[in-house]
Every structure is written in C-alpha cells, then in structure tokens.
PDB file of C-alpha atoms in Angstrom:
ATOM      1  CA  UNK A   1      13.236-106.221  21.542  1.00 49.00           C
ATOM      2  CA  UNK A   2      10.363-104.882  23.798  1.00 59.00           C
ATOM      3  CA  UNK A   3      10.158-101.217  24.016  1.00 76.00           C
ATOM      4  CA  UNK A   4       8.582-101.599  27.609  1.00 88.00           C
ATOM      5  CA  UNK A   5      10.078-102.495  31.378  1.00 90.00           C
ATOM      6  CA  UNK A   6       8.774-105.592  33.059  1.00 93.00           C
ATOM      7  CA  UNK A   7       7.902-104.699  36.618  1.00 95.00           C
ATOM      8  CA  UNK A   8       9.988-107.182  38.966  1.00 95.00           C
ATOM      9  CA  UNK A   9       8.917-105.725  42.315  1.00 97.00           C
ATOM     10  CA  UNK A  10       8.043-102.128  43.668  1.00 97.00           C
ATOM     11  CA  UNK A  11       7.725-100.360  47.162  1.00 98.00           C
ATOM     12  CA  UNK A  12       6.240 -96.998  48.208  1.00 97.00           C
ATOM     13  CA  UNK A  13       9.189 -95.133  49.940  1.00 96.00           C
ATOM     14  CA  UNK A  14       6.983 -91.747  50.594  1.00 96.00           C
ATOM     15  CA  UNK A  15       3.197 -90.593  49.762  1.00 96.00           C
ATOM     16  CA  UNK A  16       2.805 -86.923  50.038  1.00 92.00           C
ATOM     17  CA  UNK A  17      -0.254 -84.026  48.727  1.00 89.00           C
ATOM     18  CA  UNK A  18       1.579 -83.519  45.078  1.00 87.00           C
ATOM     19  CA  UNK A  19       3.672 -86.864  44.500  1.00 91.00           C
ATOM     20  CA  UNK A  20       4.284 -90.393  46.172  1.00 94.00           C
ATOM     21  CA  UNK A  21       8.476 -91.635  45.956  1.00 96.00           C
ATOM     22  CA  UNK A  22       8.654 -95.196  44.668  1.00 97.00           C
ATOM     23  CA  UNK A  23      11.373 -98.229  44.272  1.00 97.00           C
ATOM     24  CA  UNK A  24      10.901-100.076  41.446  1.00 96.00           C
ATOM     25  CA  UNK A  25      13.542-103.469  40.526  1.00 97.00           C
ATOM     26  CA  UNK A  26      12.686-103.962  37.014  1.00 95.00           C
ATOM     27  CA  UNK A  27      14.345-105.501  33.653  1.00 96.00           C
ATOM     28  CA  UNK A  28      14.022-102.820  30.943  1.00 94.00           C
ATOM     29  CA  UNK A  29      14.478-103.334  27.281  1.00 91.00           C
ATOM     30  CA  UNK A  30      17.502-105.248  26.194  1.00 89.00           C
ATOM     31  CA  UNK A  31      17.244-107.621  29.828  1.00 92.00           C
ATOM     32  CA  UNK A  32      19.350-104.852  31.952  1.00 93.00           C
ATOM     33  CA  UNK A  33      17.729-105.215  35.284  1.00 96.00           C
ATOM     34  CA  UNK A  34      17.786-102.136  37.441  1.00 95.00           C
ATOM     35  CA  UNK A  35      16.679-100.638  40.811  1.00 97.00           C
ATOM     36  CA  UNK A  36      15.132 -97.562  39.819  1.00 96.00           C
ATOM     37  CA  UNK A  37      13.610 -94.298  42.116  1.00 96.00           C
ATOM     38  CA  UNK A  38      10.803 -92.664  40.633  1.00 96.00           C
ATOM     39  CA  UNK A  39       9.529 -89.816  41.844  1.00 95.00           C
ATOM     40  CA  UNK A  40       5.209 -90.163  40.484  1.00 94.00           C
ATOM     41  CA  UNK A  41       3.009 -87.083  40.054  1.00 92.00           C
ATOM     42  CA  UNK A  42      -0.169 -86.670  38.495  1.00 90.00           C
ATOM     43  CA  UNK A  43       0.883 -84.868  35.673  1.00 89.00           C
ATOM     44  CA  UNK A  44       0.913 -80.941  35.055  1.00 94.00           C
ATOM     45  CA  UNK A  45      -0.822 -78.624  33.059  1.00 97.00           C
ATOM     46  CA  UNK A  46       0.564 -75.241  31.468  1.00 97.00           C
ATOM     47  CA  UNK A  47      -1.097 -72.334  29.836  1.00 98.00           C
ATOM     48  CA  UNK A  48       0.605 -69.885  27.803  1.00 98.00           C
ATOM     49  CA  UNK A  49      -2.343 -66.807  27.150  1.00 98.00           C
ATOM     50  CA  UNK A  50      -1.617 -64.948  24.545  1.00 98.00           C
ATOM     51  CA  UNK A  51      -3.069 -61.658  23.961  1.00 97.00           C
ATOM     52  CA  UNK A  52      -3.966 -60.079  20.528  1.00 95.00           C
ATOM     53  CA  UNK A  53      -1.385 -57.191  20.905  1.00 96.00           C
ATOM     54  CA  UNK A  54       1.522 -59.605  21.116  1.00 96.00           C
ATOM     55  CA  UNK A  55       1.515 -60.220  24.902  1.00 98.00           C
ATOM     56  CA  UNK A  56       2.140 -63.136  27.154  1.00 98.00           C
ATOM     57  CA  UNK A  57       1.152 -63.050  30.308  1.00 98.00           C
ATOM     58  CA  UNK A  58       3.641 -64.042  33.271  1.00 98.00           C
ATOM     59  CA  UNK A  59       3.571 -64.589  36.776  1.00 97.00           C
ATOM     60  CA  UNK A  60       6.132 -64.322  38.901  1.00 97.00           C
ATOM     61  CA  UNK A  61       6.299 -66.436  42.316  1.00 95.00           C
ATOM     62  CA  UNK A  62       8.694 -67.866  44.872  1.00 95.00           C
ATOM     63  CA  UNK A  63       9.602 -71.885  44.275  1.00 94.00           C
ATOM     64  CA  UNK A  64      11.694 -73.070  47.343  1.00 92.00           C
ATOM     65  CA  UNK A  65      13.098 -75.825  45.576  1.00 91.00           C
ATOM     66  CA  UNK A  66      14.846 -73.149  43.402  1.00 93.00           C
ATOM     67  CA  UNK A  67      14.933 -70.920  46.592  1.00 95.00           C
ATOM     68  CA  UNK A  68      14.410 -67.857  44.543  1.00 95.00           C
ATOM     69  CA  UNK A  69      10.639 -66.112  42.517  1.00 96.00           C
ATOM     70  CA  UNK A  70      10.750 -66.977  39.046  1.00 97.00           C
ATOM     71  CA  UNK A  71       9.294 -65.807  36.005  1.00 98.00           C
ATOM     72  CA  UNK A  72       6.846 -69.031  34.261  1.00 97.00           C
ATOM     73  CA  UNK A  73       3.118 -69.390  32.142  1.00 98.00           C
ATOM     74  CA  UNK A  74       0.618 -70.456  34.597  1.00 97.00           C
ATOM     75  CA  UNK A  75       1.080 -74.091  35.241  1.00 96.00           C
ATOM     76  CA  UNK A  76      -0.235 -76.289  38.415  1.00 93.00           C
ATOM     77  CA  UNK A  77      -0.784 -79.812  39.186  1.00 92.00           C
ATOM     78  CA  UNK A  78      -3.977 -82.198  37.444  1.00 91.00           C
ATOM     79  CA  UNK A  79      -6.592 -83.119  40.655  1.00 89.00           C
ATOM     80  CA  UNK A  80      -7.653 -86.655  40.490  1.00 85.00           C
ATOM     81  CA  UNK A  81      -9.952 -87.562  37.870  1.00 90.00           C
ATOM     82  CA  UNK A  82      -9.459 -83.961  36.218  1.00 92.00           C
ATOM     83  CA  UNK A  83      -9.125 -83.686  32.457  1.00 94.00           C
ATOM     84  CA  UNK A  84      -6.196 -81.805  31.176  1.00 95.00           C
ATOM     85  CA  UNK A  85      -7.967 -79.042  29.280  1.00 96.00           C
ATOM     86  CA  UNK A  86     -10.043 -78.631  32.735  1.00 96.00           C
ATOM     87  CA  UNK A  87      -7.087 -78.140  34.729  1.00 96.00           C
ATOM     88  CA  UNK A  88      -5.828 -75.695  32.300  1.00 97.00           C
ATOM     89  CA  UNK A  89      -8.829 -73.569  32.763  1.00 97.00           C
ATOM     90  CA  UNK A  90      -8.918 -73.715  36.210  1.00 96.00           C
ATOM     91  CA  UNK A  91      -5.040 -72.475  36.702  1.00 96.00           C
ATOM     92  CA  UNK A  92      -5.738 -69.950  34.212  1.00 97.00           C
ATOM     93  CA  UNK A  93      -8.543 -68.549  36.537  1.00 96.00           C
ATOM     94  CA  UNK A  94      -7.090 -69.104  39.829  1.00 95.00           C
ATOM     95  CA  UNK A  95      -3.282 -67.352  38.846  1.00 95.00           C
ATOM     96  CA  UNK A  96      -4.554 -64.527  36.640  1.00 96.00           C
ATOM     97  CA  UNK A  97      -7.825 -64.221  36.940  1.00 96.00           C
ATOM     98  CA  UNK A  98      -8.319 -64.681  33.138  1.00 97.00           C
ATOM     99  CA  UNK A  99     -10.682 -67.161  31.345  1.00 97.00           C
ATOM    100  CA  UNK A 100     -10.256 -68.131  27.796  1.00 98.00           C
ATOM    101  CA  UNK A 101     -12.906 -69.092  24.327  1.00 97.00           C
ATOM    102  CA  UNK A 102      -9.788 -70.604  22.360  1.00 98.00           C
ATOM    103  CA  UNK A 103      -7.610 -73.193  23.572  1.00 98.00           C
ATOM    104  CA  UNK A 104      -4.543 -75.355  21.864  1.00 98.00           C
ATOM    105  CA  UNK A 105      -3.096 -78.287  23.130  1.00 97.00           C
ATOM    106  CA  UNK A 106       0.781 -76.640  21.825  1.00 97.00           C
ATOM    107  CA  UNK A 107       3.452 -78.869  23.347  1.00 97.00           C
ATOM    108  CA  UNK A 108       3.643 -82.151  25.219  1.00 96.00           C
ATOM    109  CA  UNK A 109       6.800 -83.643  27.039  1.00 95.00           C
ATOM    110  CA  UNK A 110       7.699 -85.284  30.326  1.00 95.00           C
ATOM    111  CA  UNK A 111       9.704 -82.672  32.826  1.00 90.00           C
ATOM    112  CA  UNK A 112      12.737 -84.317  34.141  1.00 92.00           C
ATOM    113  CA  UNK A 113      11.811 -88.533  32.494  1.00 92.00           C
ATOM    114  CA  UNK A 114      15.350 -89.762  34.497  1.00 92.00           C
ATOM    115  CA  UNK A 115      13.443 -89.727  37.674  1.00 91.00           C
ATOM    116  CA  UNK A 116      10.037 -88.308  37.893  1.00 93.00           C
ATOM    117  CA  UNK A 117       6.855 -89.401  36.009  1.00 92.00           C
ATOM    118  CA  UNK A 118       5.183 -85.929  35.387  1.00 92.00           C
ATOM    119  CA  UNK A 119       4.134 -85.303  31.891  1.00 94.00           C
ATOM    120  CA  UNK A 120       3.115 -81.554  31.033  1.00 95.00           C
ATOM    121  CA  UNK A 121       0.775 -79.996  28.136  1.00 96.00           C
ATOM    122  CA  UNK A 122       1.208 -76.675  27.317  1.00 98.00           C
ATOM    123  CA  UNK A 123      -1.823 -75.017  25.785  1.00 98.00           C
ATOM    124  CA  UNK A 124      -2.041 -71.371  24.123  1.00 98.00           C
ATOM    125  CA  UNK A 125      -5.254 -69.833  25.269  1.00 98.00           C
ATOM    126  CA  UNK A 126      -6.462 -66.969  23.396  1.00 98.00           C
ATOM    127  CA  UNK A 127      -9.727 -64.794  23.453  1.00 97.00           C
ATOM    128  CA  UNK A 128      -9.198 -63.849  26.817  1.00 97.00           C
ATOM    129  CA  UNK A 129     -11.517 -62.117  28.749  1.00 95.00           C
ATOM    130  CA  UNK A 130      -9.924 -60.397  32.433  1.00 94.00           C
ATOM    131  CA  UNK A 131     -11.552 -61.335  35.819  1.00 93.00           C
ATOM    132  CA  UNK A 132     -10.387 -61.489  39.405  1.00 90.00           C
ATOM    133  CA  UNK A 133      -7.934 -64.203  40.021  1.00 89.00           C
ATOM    134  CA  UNK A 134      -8.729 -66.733  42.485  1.00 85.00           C
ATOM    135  CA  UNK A 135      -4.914 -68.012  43.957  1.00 80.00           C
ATOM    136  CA  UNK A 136      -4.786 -70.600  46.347  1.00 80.00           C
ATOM    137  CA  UNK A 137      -4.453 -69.592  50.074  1.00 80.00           C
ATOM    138  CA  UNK A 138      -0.359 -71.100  49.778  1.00 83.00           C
ATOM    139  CA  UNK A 139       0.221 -68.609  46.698  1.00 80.00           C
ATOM    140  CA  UNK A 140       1.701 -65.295  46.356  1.00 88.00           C
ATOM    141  CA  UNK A 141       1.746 -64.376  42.471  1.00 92.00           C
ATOM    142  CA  UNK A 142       2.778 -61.340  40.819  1.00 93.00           C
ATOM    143  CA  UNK A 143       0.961 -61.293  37.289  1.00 95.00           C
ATOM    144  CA  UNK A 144       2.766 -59.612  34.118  1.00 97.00           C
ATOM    145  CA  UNK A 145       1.815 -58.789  30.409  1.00 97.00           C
ATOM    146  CA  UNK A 146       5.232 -59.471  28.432  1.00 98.00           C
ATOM    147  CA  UNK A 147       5.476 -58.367  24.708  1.00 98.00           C
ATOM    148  CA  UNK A 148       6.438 -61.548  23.458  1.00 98.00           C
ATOM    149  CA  UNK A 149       9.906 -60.449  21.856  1.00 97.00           C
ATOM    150  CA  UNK A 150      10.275 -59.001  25.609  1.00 98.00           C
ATOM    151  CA  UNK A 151      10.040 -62.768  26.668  1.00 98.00           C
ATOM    152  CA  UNK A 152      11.938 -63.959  24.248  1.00 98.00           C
ATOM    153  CA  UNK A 153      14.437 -61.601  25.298  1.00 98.00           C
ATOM    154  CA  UNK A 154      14.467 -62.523  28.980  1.00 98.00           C
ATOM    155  CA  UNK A 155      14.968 -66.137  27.843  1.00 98.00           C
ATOM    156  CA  UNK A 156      17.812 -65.500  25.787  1.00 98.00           C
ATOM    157  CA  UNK A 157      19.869 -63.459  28.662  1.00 98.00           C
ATOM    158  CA  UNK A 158      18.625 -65.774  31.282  1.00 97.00           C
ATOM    159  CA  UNK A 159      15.906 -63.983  33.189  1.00 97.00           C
ATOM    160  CA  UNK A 160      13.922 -66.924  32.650  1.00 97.00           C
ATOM    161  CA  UNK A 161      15.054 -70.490  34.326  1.00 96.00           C
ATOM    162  CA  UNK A 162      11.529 -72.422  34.085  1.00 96.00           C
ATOM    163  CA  UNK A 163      11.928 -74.996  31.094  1.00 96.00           C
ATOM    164  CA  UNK A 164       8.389 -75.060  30.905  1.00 97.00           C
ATOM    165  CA  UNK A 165       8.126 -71.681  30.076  1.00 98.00           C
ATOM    166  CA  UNK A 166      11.174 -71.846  28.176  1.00 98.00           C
ATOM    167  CA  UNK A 167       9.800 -74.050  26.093  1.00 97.00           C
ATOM    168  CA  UNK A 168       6.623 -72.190  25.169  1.00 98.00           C
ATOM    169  CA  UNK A 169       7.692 -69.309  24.800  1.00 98.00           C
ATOM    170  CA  UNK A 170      10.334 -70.229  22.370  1.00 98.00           C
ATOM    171  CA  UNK A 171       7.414 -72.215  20.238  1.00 97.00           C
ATOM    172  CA  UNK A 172       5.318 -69.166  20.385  1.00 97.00           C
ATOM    173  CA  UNK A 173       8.078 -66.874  19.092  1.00 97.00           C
ATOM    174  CA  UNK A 174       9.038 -69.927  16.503  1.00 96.00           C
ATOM    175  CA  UNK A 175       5.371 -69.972  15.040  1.00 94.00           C
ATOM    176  CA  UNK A 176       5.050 -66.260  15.072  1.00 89.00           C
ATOM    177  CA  UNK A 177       8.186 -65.884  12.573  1.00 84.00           C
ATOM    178  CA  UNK A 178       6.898 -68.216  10.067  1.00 82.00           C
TER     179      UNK A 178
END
C-alpha cells in the first residue's frame, strides 16, 4: 500500500499574507477518496535561548485567535526562499533583541497535521549576546528571563497554553535531568 495521497483535483478557496486555504479531492492510502481543507503555510520557525544560569527567555504577546497574551519561545513565520536556521536568527533578533554563536535544530513536528500544513523546528540557541530588539511595526512583546524549573512550573499549572513552547520547554527540562 502507498504511503502517499494521489492528488484528484484541487482549488484555491483563499490566498492571504501568512497562508492560502485550499480544497483538495484526493484518494489517500488504502483507495479512501476524500474532500479535504487544508489550511498551507510556509512553515514556522521556533527558538528556545537558553541562558547559562538556567534561564529561558519568554515573550509574552496578544494572539487574537486565542483572544488573550500568551506566554511562548520566539517563533514567526519562514519568508519565501528563507532557510530555517535564517529565520530562526532573524526572530531571535527582531523579538528579543538577542543574537546567538550556538544553535540546535531540537525538535521537529507539524502544528495541527488534521488541517494545516505548517511544520515547525525548534532550535536551542545558546551563547547569547543582548542587543536591541527589532519587533515588527504589528508587534507588541513583553520579553522575560524564566528559570527554567519556573517554566516548567508554569506549564505544569497551566500558565502556559502554546504547544510549541510546551513542547520545548518540556525537552529542555527532559535533557537537563539526565
């Protein structure tokens, strides 16, 4: 049995700035044919820095779709032809001002795979040097060193609803307690 879908017909419902809405009729593995809506982005990139005296560093700022400010790593959206580590130093200049000499790919996965095609790498910079951040003209941010226990904390008793940063910062604690 194939482990791909074979492509049957597809129509562009919506093209917007950060993601274009598509139908797709297609026959996925095991001949089920199926209208699916797929929501197509560019892909994301997420940087956790990390500190030598145990901090991350936050930033706090308002999503509407969650129609609240919410505590996450530095993350943003890949420009065309941009490679992921580039996009990773860019965010991490433009949100917190910081630049980085070590970086680590850390964790890959796809956000929400029932519906939208946006993968996202997570990579731990380190050796960070502070600067003057550089936020776009739509972003209000709120920057915050976290002991990491501190974030692992605010995960545990919900403070934290970004699965992103979930994510990391449960892999950071993880490796840290080996």
């Amino acid at each position: 049995m194939s482990s791909q879908a074979r492509l049957l017909s597809s129509k562009t419902l919506y093209r917007g700035r950060v993601f274009q809405l598509k139908r797709d009729r297609i026959v996925e593995p095991g001949n089920i044919t199926a209208t699916r809506e797929v929501v197509e982005h560019a892909g994301s990139v997420v940087v956790m820095p990390f500190l030598p005296n145990g901090h991350v560093i936050l930033i706090r700022q308002f999503r509407y779709p969650a129609r609240q400010s919410l505590w996450e790593l530095v993350a943003g959206s890949m420009e065309p032809g941009e490679s992921v580590i580039r996009a990773a130093r860019r965010e991490l200049l433009e949100e917190t001002g910081y630049s980085a000499r070590s970086w680590k790919r850390i964790l890959y996965f796809w956000a929400s795979p029932g519906f939208v095609a946006e993968s996202m790498s997570i990579y731990l910079a380190r050796d960070l040097t502070a600067g003057t951040a550089q936020p776009e003209a739509d972003e209000a941010i709120e920057l915050r060193l976290v002991p990491l226990q501190e974030a692992v904390a605010m995960v545990m008793s919900g403070k934290i609803h970004d699965g992103k940063t979930i994510s990391g910062i449960l892999w950071l604690h993880a490796q840290q307690n080996q």
